[in-house]
Short mmCIF file of C-alpha atoms in Angstrom, two decimals:
data_model
loop_
_atom_site.label_atom_id
_atom_site.label_comp_id
_atom_site.label_asym_id
_atom_site.label_seq_id
_atom_site.Cartn_x
_atom_site.Cartn_y
_atom_site.Cartn_z
CA UNK A 60 70.95 -160.81 -84.70
CA UNK A 61 69.44 -157.96 -83.70
CA UNK A 62 66.10 -159.19 -83.58
CA UNK A 63 67.58 -162.63 -81.65
CA UNK A 64 68.69 -160.53 -79.44
CA UNK A 65 65.18 -158.11 -78.74
CA UNK A 66 63.11 -161.64 -78.48
CA UNK A 67 65.86 -163.44 -76.12
CA UNK A 68 65.11 -159.87 -73.78
CA UNK A 69 61.26 -160.06 -74.40
CA UNK A 70 61.15 -163.27 -73.09
CA UNK A 71 63.49 -162.27 -70.47
CA UNK A 72 61.27 -159.33 -69.20
CA UNK A 73 58.58 -161.87 -69.39
CA UNK A 74 60.09 -164.16 -66.99
CA UNK A 75 61.30 -161.80 -64.41
CA UNK A 76 57.64 -159.66 -64.35
CA UNK A 77 56.37 -163.71 -63.66
CA UNK A 78 59.25 -164.44 -60.86
CA UNK A 79 58.60 -160.60 -59.78
CA UNK A 80 54.21 -161.24 -59.10
CA UNK A 81 55.23 -165.09 -57.81
CA UNK A 82 57.49 -163.14 -54.89
CA UNK A 83 55.34 -160.17 -54.54
CA UNK A 84 52.30 -162.22 -53.91
CA UNK A 85 54.22 -165.11 -51.50
CA UNK A 86 55.44 -161.90 -49.28
CA UNK A 87 52.08 -160.76 -48.99
CA UNK A 88 50.72 -164.62 -47.60
CA UNK A 89 53.91 -164.65 -45.13
CA UNK A 90 53.05 -161.48 -44.29
CA UNK A 91 49.55 -162.11 -43.83
CA UNK A 92 50.56 -165.25 -41.97
CA UNK A 93 52.63 -163.04 -39.74
CA UNK A 94 50.08 -161.60 -38.75
CA UNK A 95 47.49 -163.91 -37.97
CA UNK A 96 50.21 -166.07 -35.64
CA UNK A 97 51.09 -162.59 -33.80
CA UNK A 98 46.95 -162.31 -32.98
CA UNK A 99 46.55 -165.64 -31.79
CA UNK A 100 49.64 -165.68 -29.47
CA UNK A 101 48.30 -162.16 -27.79
CA UNK A 102 45.13 -163.83 -27.24
CA UNK A 103 47.89 -167.02 -25.75
CA UNK A 104 49.47 -164.21 -24.04
CA UNK A 105 46.57 -162.48 -22.33
CA UNK A 106 44.63 -166.24 -21.59
CA UNK A 107 47.54 -166.88 -19.45
CA UNK A 108 47.52 -163.52 -17.65
CA UNK A 109 44.01 -163.87 -17.10
CA UNK A 110 44.70 -167.58 -15.57
CA UNK A 111 47.51 -166.52 -13.70
CA UNK A 112 44.96 -163.34 -12.30
CA UNK A 113 42.12 -165.77 -11.56
CA UNK A 114 44.51 -168.20 -9.77
CA UNK A 115 44.75 -166.21 -6.73
CA UNK A 116 48.27 -164.57 -8.26
CA UNK A 117 47.07 -161.45 -8.56
CA UNK A 118 46.62 -158.35 -6.16
CA UNK A 119 45.31 -154.76 -7.55
CA UNK A 120 47.80 -153.34 -5.62
CA UNK A 121 50.75 -155.23 -7.36
CA UNK A 122 48.39 -156.32 -10.71
CA UNK A 123 51.43 -153.55 -12.81
CA UNK A 124 54.59 -154.22 -10.91
CA UNK A 125 53.58 -158.28 -12.41
CA UNK A 126 53.37 -156.97 -15.59
CA UNK A 127 56.48 -154.68 -15.60
CA UNK A 128 58.13 -157.55 -14.42
CA UNK A 129 56.67 -160.09 -16.82
CA UNK A 130 57.43 -157.16 -19.76
CA UNK A 131 61.51 -156.80 -18.73
CA UNK A 132 62.49 -160.90 -19.08
CA UNK A 133 59.97 -160.90 -22.23
CA UNK A 134 61.81 -157.74 -23.78
CA UNK A 135 65.20 -158.83 -22.74
CA UNK A 136 65.17 -162.43 -24.12
CA UNK A 137 62.67 -161.00 -27.68
CA UNK A 138 63.39 -157.33 -28.27
CA UNK A 139 61.00 -154.23 -28.00
CA UNK A 140 57.17 -154.85 -28.59
CA UNK A 141 56.59 -156.39 -25.01
CA UNK A 142 56.10 -153.53 -23.17
CA UNK A 143 53.73 -153.31 -19.58
CA UNK A 144 50.47 -151.63 -22.52
CA UNK A 145 51.41 -154.64 -25.23
CA UNK A 146 50.84 -156.64 -22.26
CA UNK A 147 47.74 -154.43 -20.92
CA UNK A 148 46.11 -154.95 -24.67
CA UNK A 149 46.75 -158.67 -24.40
CA UNK A 150 44.26 -159.50 -21.33
CA UNK A 151 41.97 -156.53 -22.82
CA UNK A 152 41.35 -158.59 -25.86
CA UNK A 153 40.95 -162.02 -24.08
CA UNK A 154 38.62 -160.91 -22.07
CA UNK A 155 37.00 -159.29 -24.60
CA UNK A 156 36.92 -162.70 -27.08
CA UNK A 157 36.78 -165.25 -24.55
CA UNK A 158 33.19 -164.03 -23.50
CA UNK A 159 32.10 -162.60 -26.65
CA UNK A 160 33.04 -165.09 -29.78
CA UNK A 161 31.04 -166.70 -31.88
CA UNK A 162 30.74 -170.65 -31.19
CA UNK A 163 33.75 -171.86 -32.47
CA UNK A 164 33.93 -174.46 -35.42
CA UNK A 165 36.20 -177.63 -36.21
CA UNK A 166 38.87 -174.81 -37.61
CA UNK A 167 39.17 -172.80 -34.55
CA UNK A 168 42.34 -173.74 -32.11
CA UNK A 169 42.14 -175.08 -28.26
CA UNK A 170 44.84 -173.80 -26.18
CA UNK A 171 45.18 -175.38 -22.41
CA UNK A 172 44.65 -172.70 -19.48
CA UNK A 173 47.42 -173.02 -16.05
CA UNK A 174 44.09 -175.30 -14.93
CA UNK A 175 44.59 -178.18 -17.41
CA UNK A 176 41.30 -177.11 -18.71
CA UNK A 177 40.87 -177.08 -22.77
CA UNK A 178 39.43 -173.72 -23.96
CA UNK A 179 38.08 -173.23 -27.76
CA UNK A 180 39.93 -170.42 -29.31
CA UNK A 181 37.99 -167.54 -31.97
CA UNK A 182 39.11 -167.46 -35.42
CA UNK A 183 40.67 -164.65 -35.85
CA UNK A 184 40.80 -162.90 -39.88
CA UNK A 185 41.85 -160.05 -39.12
CA UNK A 186 44.91 -157.83 -38.30
CA UNK A 187 46.40 -156.78 -34.86
CA UNK A 188 45.67 -153.57 -35.85
CA UNK A 189 41.49 -154.11 -36.66
CA UNK A 190 41.38 -155.85 -32.81
CA UNK A 191 43.25 -152.92 -31.17
CA UNK A 192 40.47 -150.68 -32.68
CA UNK A 193 37.43 -152.59 -32.43
CA UNK A 194 38.57 -153.52 -28.19
CA UNK A 195 38.35 -149.83 -28.06
CA UNK A 196 34.29 -150.31 -29.21
CA UNK A 197 32.55 -150.96 -25.77
CA UNK A 198 28.98 -151.96 -27.27
CA UNK A 199 29.12 -156.07 -27.96
CA UNK A 200 26.60 -155.43 -30.94
CA UNK A 201 28.29 -152.27 -31.86
CA UNK A 202 32.19 -154.04 -31.82
CA UNK A 203 30.51 -157.11 -33.47
CA UNK A 204 29.18 -155.38 -36.67
CA UNK A 205 32.01 -153.16 -37.30
CA UNK A 206 34.26 -156.77 -37.32
CA UNK A 207 31.57 -158.56 -39.52
CA UNK A 208 32.15 -155.43 -42.19
CA UNK A 209 35.85 -154.87 -41.98
CA UNK A 210 35.78 -159.10 -42.63
CA UNK A 211 34.01 -158.80 -45.47
CA UNK A 212 34.25 -155.87 -47.53
CA UNK A 213 38.16 -156.49 -46.40
CA UNK A 214 38.49 -153.03 -45.11
CA UNK A 215 42.28 -151.81 -43.95
CA UNK A 216 42.74 -150.29 -40.50
CA UNK A 217 42.34 -147.18 -41.22
CA UNK A 218 39.23 -147.23 -43.47
CA UNK A 219 37.66 -149.36 -40.04
CA UNK A 220 39.04 -146.61 -37.87
CA UNK A 221 37.40 -144.07 -40.54
CA UNK A 222 34.10 -145.95 -40.39
CA UNK A 223 33.54 -145.65 -36.70
CA UNK A 224 34.65 -142.75 -36.31
CA UNK A 225 32.16 -141.61 -38.79
CA UNK A 226 29.35 -143.91 -36.23
CA UNK A 227 28.39 -146.25 -39.73
CA UNK A 228 26.59 -148.16 -37.06
CA UNK A 229 24.79 -145.93 -35.92
CA UNK A 230 24.08 -143.80 -38.73
CA UNK A 231 22.77 -146.70 -40.30
CA UNK A 232 20.13 -147.97 -37.51
CA UNK A 233 19.21 -145.21 -37.49
CA UNK A 234 18.18 -145.70 -41.33
CA UNK A 235 16.82 -148.74 -40.47
CA UNK A 236 13.24 -150.39 -39.25
CA UNK A 237 13.99 -151.58 -35.50
CA UNK A 238 13.94 -155.23 -36.71
CA UNK A 239 16.64 -154.41 -38.94
CA UNK A 240 18.36 -152.46 -36.00
CA UNK A 241 19.17 -155.64 -34.52
CA UNK A 242 20.21 -158.12 -37.41
CA UNK A 243 23.35 -155.64 -37.65
CA UNK A 244 25.29 -156.93 -35.14
CA UNK A 245 24.38 -160.79 -36.83
CA UNK A 246 24.47 -160.37 -40.31
CA UNK A 247 26.20 -156.68 -40.66
CA UNK A 248 24.43 -154.62 -43.35
CA UNK A 249 22.68 -156.40 -45.04
CA UNK A 250 21.49 -154.89 -48.71
CA UNK A 251 17.79 -156.63 -49.56
CA UNK A 252 15.66 -153.26 -50.38
CA UNK A 253 16.20 -149.82 -51.80
CA UNK A 254 16.18 -148.44 -47.74
CA UNK A 255 19.33 -150.18 -46.95
CA UNK A 256 22.01 -147.90 -48.94
CA UNK A 257 20.75 -145.23 -47.46
CA UNK A 258 22.71 -143.68 -44.39
CA UNK A 259 21.60 -140.79 -42.35
CA UNK A 260 23.76 -139.46 -42.54
CA UNK A 261 26.27 -138.66 -45.06
CA UNK A 262 29.66 -138.05 -43.63
CA UNK A 263 31.64 -136.44 -46.80
CA UNK A 264 34.25 -134.88 -44.35
CA UNK A 265 36.63 -136.19 -46.52
CA UNK A 266 36.10 -133.70 -48.47
CA UNK A 267 37.59 -131.14 -47.21
CA UNK A 268 34.80 -128.54 -47.54
CA UNK A 269 34.76 -126.32 -44.26
CA UNK A 270 30.80 -126.44 -42.84
CA UNK A 271 30.40 -123.18 -42.16
CA UNK A 272 32.34 -122.17 -45.72
CA UNK A 273 29.96 -120.61 -48.53
CA UNK A 274 30.09 -123.09 -51.84
CA UNK A 275 28.24 -123.96 -55.21
CA UNK A 276 26.73 -127.40 -55.75
CA UNK A 277 29.17 -127.71 -58.61
CA UNK A 278 32.28 -127.19 -55.60
CA UNK A 279 30.79 -130.12 -53.67
CA UNK A 280 30.53 -131.97 -57.08
CA UNK A 281 33.27 -131.22 -58.17
CA UNK A 282 35.04 -132.96 -54.44
CA UNK A 283 32.70 -135.60 -54.65
CA UNK A 284 34.51 -136.58 -57.98
CA UNK A 285 37.82 -135.43 -57.53
CA UNK A 286 37.35 -138.65 -54.04
CA UNK A 287 35.68 -140.49 -56.36
CA UNK A 288 36.59 -143.65 -54.38
CA UNK A 289 35.82 -142.81 -51.36
CA UNK A 290 32.47 -141.29 -51.53
CA UNK A 291 31.39 -144.46 -53.12
CA UNK A 292 32.55 -146.42 -49.70
CA UNK A 293 31.12 -143.90 -47.96
CA UNK A 294 27.73 -144.58 -50.05
CA UNK A 295 27.45 -148.71 -48.93
CA UNK A 296 27.74 -151.71 -50.77
CA UNK A 297 27.85 -152.48 -53.95
CA UNK A 298 27.20 -149.25 -55.81
CA UNK A 299 29.86 -148.53 -58.95
CA UNK A 300 29.80 -144.91 -61.20
CA UNK A 301 28.39 -144.75 -64.11
CA UNK A 302 28.62 -140.66 -64.40
CA UNK A 303 28.57 -136.94 -63.21
CA UNK A 304 26.45 -134.60 -65.15
CA UNK A 305 24.50 -136.83 -67.33
CA UNK A 306 22.19 -135.66 -70.01
CA UNK A 307 19.43 -136.85 -71.30
CA UNK A 308 16.76 -134.86 -74.22
CA UNK A 309 13.04 -135.12 -73.60
CA UNK A 310 10.60 -133.03 -75.61
CA UNK A 311 13.63 -130.77 -77.16
CA UNK A 312 14.47 -129.91 -73.46
CA UNK A 313 17.88 -131.33 -71.92
CA UNK A 314 17.75 -132.43 -68.01
CA UNK A 315 21.32 -133.20 -66.36
CA UNK A 316 21.28 -135.56 -62.98
CA UNK A 317 24.34 -134.97 -61.10
CA UNK A 318 25.55 -138.16 -60.44
CA UNK A 319 24.58 -141.95 -62.02
CA UNK A 320 25.73 -144.78 -59.93
CA UNK A 321 24.49 -148.46 -59.78
CA UNK A 322 23.69 -150.63 -57.22
CA UNK A 323 25.57 -154.25 -58.34
CA UNK A 324 23.89 -155.99 -55.63
CA UNK A 325 19.89 -154.61 -56.02
CA UNK A 326 20.93 -153.88 -59.91
CA UNK A 327 19.64 -150.76 -60.84
CA UNK A 328 20.28 -147.20 -61.17
CA UNK A 329 20.71 -144.79 -58.32
CA UNK A 330 20.47 -140.70 -59.13
CA UNK A 331 21.88 -138.24 -57.11
CA UNK A 332 20.88 -134.69 -57.03
CA UNK A 333 22.77 -132.28 -54.19
CA UNK A 334 21.37 -129.36 -52.25
CA UNK A 335 23.21 -126.88 -51.04
CA UNK A 336 19.58 -125.14 -49.87
CA UNK A 337 16.17 -125.97 -48.33
CA UNK A 338 14.56 -128.78 -49.93
CA UNK A 339 12.09 -128.15 -51.95
CA UNK A 340 8.98 -129.63 -53.91
CA UNK A 341 9.91 -128.60 -57.07
CA UNK A 342 13.17 -130.25 -56.60
CA UNK A 343 11.57 -133.96 -55.45
CA UNK A 344 9.20 -133.50 -58.56
CA UNK A 345 12.44 -133.08 -60.49
CA UNK A 346 14.35 -135.53 -59.23
CA UNK A 347 10.13 -138.42 -59.53
CA UNK A 348 10.76 -137.13 -63.90
CA UNK A 349 14.35 -138.04 -63.78
CA UNK A 350 13.61 -141.53 -61.86
CA UNK A 351 10.57 -142.13 -64.42
CA UNK A 352 12.58 -141.81 -66.92
CA UNK A 353 15.01 -143.87 -65.98
CA UNK A 354 12.45 -146.50 -65.63
CA UNK A 355 11.02 -146.20 -68.96
CA UNK A 356 14.21 -145.05 -71.01
CA UNK A 357 17.11 -146.53 -69.80
CA UNK A 358 16.80 -149.66 -67.11
CA UNK A 359 17.00 -153.37 -68.79
CA UNK A 360 13.96 -155.75 -67.99
CA UNK A 361 15.93 -157.37 -65.63
CA UNK A 362 17.00 -154.42 -63.39
CA UNK A 363 14.55 -153.31 -60.47
CA UNK A 364 13.31 -149.96 -60.30
CA UNK A 365 15.14 -146.79 -60.29
CA UNK A 366 16.86 -144.83 -57.03
CA UNK A 367 16.65 -141.33 -56.40
CA UNK A 368 18.51 -139.51 -53.59
CA UNK A 369 18.63 -136.34 -53.02
CA UNK A 370 21.27 -135.53 -50.91
CA UNK A 371 21.40 -132.26 -48.97
CA UNK A 372 22.11 -130.03 -45.85
CA UNK A 373 19.06 -130.95 -43.95
CA UNK A 374 16.65 -134.13 -44.46
CA UNK A 375 13.48 -133.81 -44.92
CA UNK A 376 11.24 -136.58 -45.03
CA UNK A 377 7.54 -134.78 -43.82
CA UNK A 378 8.35 -132.98 -47.18
CA UNK A 379 9.38 -135.95 -49.12
CA UNK A 380 6.38 -138.18 -47.25
CA UNK A 381 3.61 -135.29 -48.01
CA UNK A 382 4.98 -134.30 -51.75
CA UNK A 383 5.80 -138.44 -53.03
CA UNK A 384 2.94 -141.75 -53.70
CA UNK A 385 4.06 -144.17 -50.84
CA UNK A 386 5.46 -146.17 -52.70
CA UNK A 387 8.02 -143.25 -54.67
CA UNK A 388 11.68 -145.00 -54.69
CA UNK A 389 13.11 -141.41 -53.44
CA UNK A 390 14.98 -140.38 -50.57
CA UNK A 391 16.31 -137.46 -48.69
CA UNK A 392 19.19 -137.74 -47.23
CA UNK A 393 21.15 -135.20 -44.91
CA UNK A 394 25.07 -134.62 -45.87
CA UNK A 395 27.56 -133.44 -43.57
CA UNK A 396 30.94 -132.12 -44.43
CA UNK A 397 32.33 -132.75 -40.68
CA UNK A 398 32.25 -136.02 -38.40
CA UNK A 399 28.88 -136.58 -36.25
CA UNK A 400 28.19 -136.61 -33.28
CA UNK A 401 29.09 -140.38 -32.28
CA UNK A 402 27.51 -139.66 -28.84
CA UNK A 403 24.27 -138.01 -29.82
CA UNK A 404 23.97 -141.01 -32.54
CA UNK A 405 24.74 -142.88 -30.33
CA UNK A 406 21.39 -142.36 -27.59
CA UNK A 407 18.95 -141.98 -30.44
CA UNK A 408 19.83 -145.37 -31.63
CA UNK A 409 19.78 -146.06 -27.44
CA UNK A 410 16.42 -145.03 -28.12
CA UNK A 411 14.80 -146.61 -30.53
CA UNK A 412 15.95 -150.16 -29.55
CA UNK A 413 14.56 -149.38 -26.06
CA UNK A 414 11.03 -148.38 -27.62
CA UNK A 415 11.06 -151.19 -29.82
CA UNK A 416 11.81 -153.38 -26.91
CA UNK A 417 8.99 -151.69 -24.74
CA UNK A 418 6.31 -152.66 -27.44
CA UNK A 419 7.49 -155.83 -27.18
CA UNK A 420 7.24 -156.78 -23.79
CA UNK A 421 3.60 -155.41 -24.38
#
């Protein structure tokens, strides 16, 4: 009797688990559908407001009054959520995406304007929280880059906010050749070669270490391991973690690699050495030896050559170029314990692009 009861209970537990999973998944789909509907609604509201203004009904002196009265009527009928601030965002949302949206596909919707004409509606795949962040980005190329990456990598809006605050677009741009910079806005980050995974600087503000405090390489490594998921996301696309202080023995001597990562897109090992002091040619020689060992004794035949990254306080490209042969798969990348100066990086990217365009005009 007891055995039969236990079997039934187990079966019922399994049934409960299956039904619960189905309900949770259904709720997620419903929430996503509601969020998507909300985005299209805000876009449509913005369009009606803009059409009203362009129809001669808008005057700068009375603009806020119109939105205030509309807000009061909507709030009275539908409750909270239709403040003047929200209506202003709707108008901005429409103005940005009606102008900057890509050519429409058959899957996109249609909307009628006040003049009776049918207008194409962009296809929105992110949440309203995402678009509120994207709307604050004035540079259309930069905005499109973040939109592409948020879609492809399934970023939550908080991670999108962090990536924008950490100047991801500028940091990738300044690590690329000029042709690749111009592709960022159209294709997002494309990983095809080792240089594509390098950022300058790497932003490690999430570790909680103070820039003006003293810490050891071991403390830096421990802090990274404690925030490993965030660290891998910061490193970029396709990174997996394999080992910390990976030991290998050669000629009866033991050597230790600080961090061993693997990039599944490039299909290669990525060795990371942490340096808190000034980068030296001995550091580069040691990394070259690590890379050589992995290439000869660890990587499989189908895998690509190993990449070495020296993560240091100050980038030393000149020293790398002078010390190592041109074909060396080793890079120096600076890290920062606080968010970088976005205005400074934006100015550098603009200068970079201007130089590139001037060269093509000659």
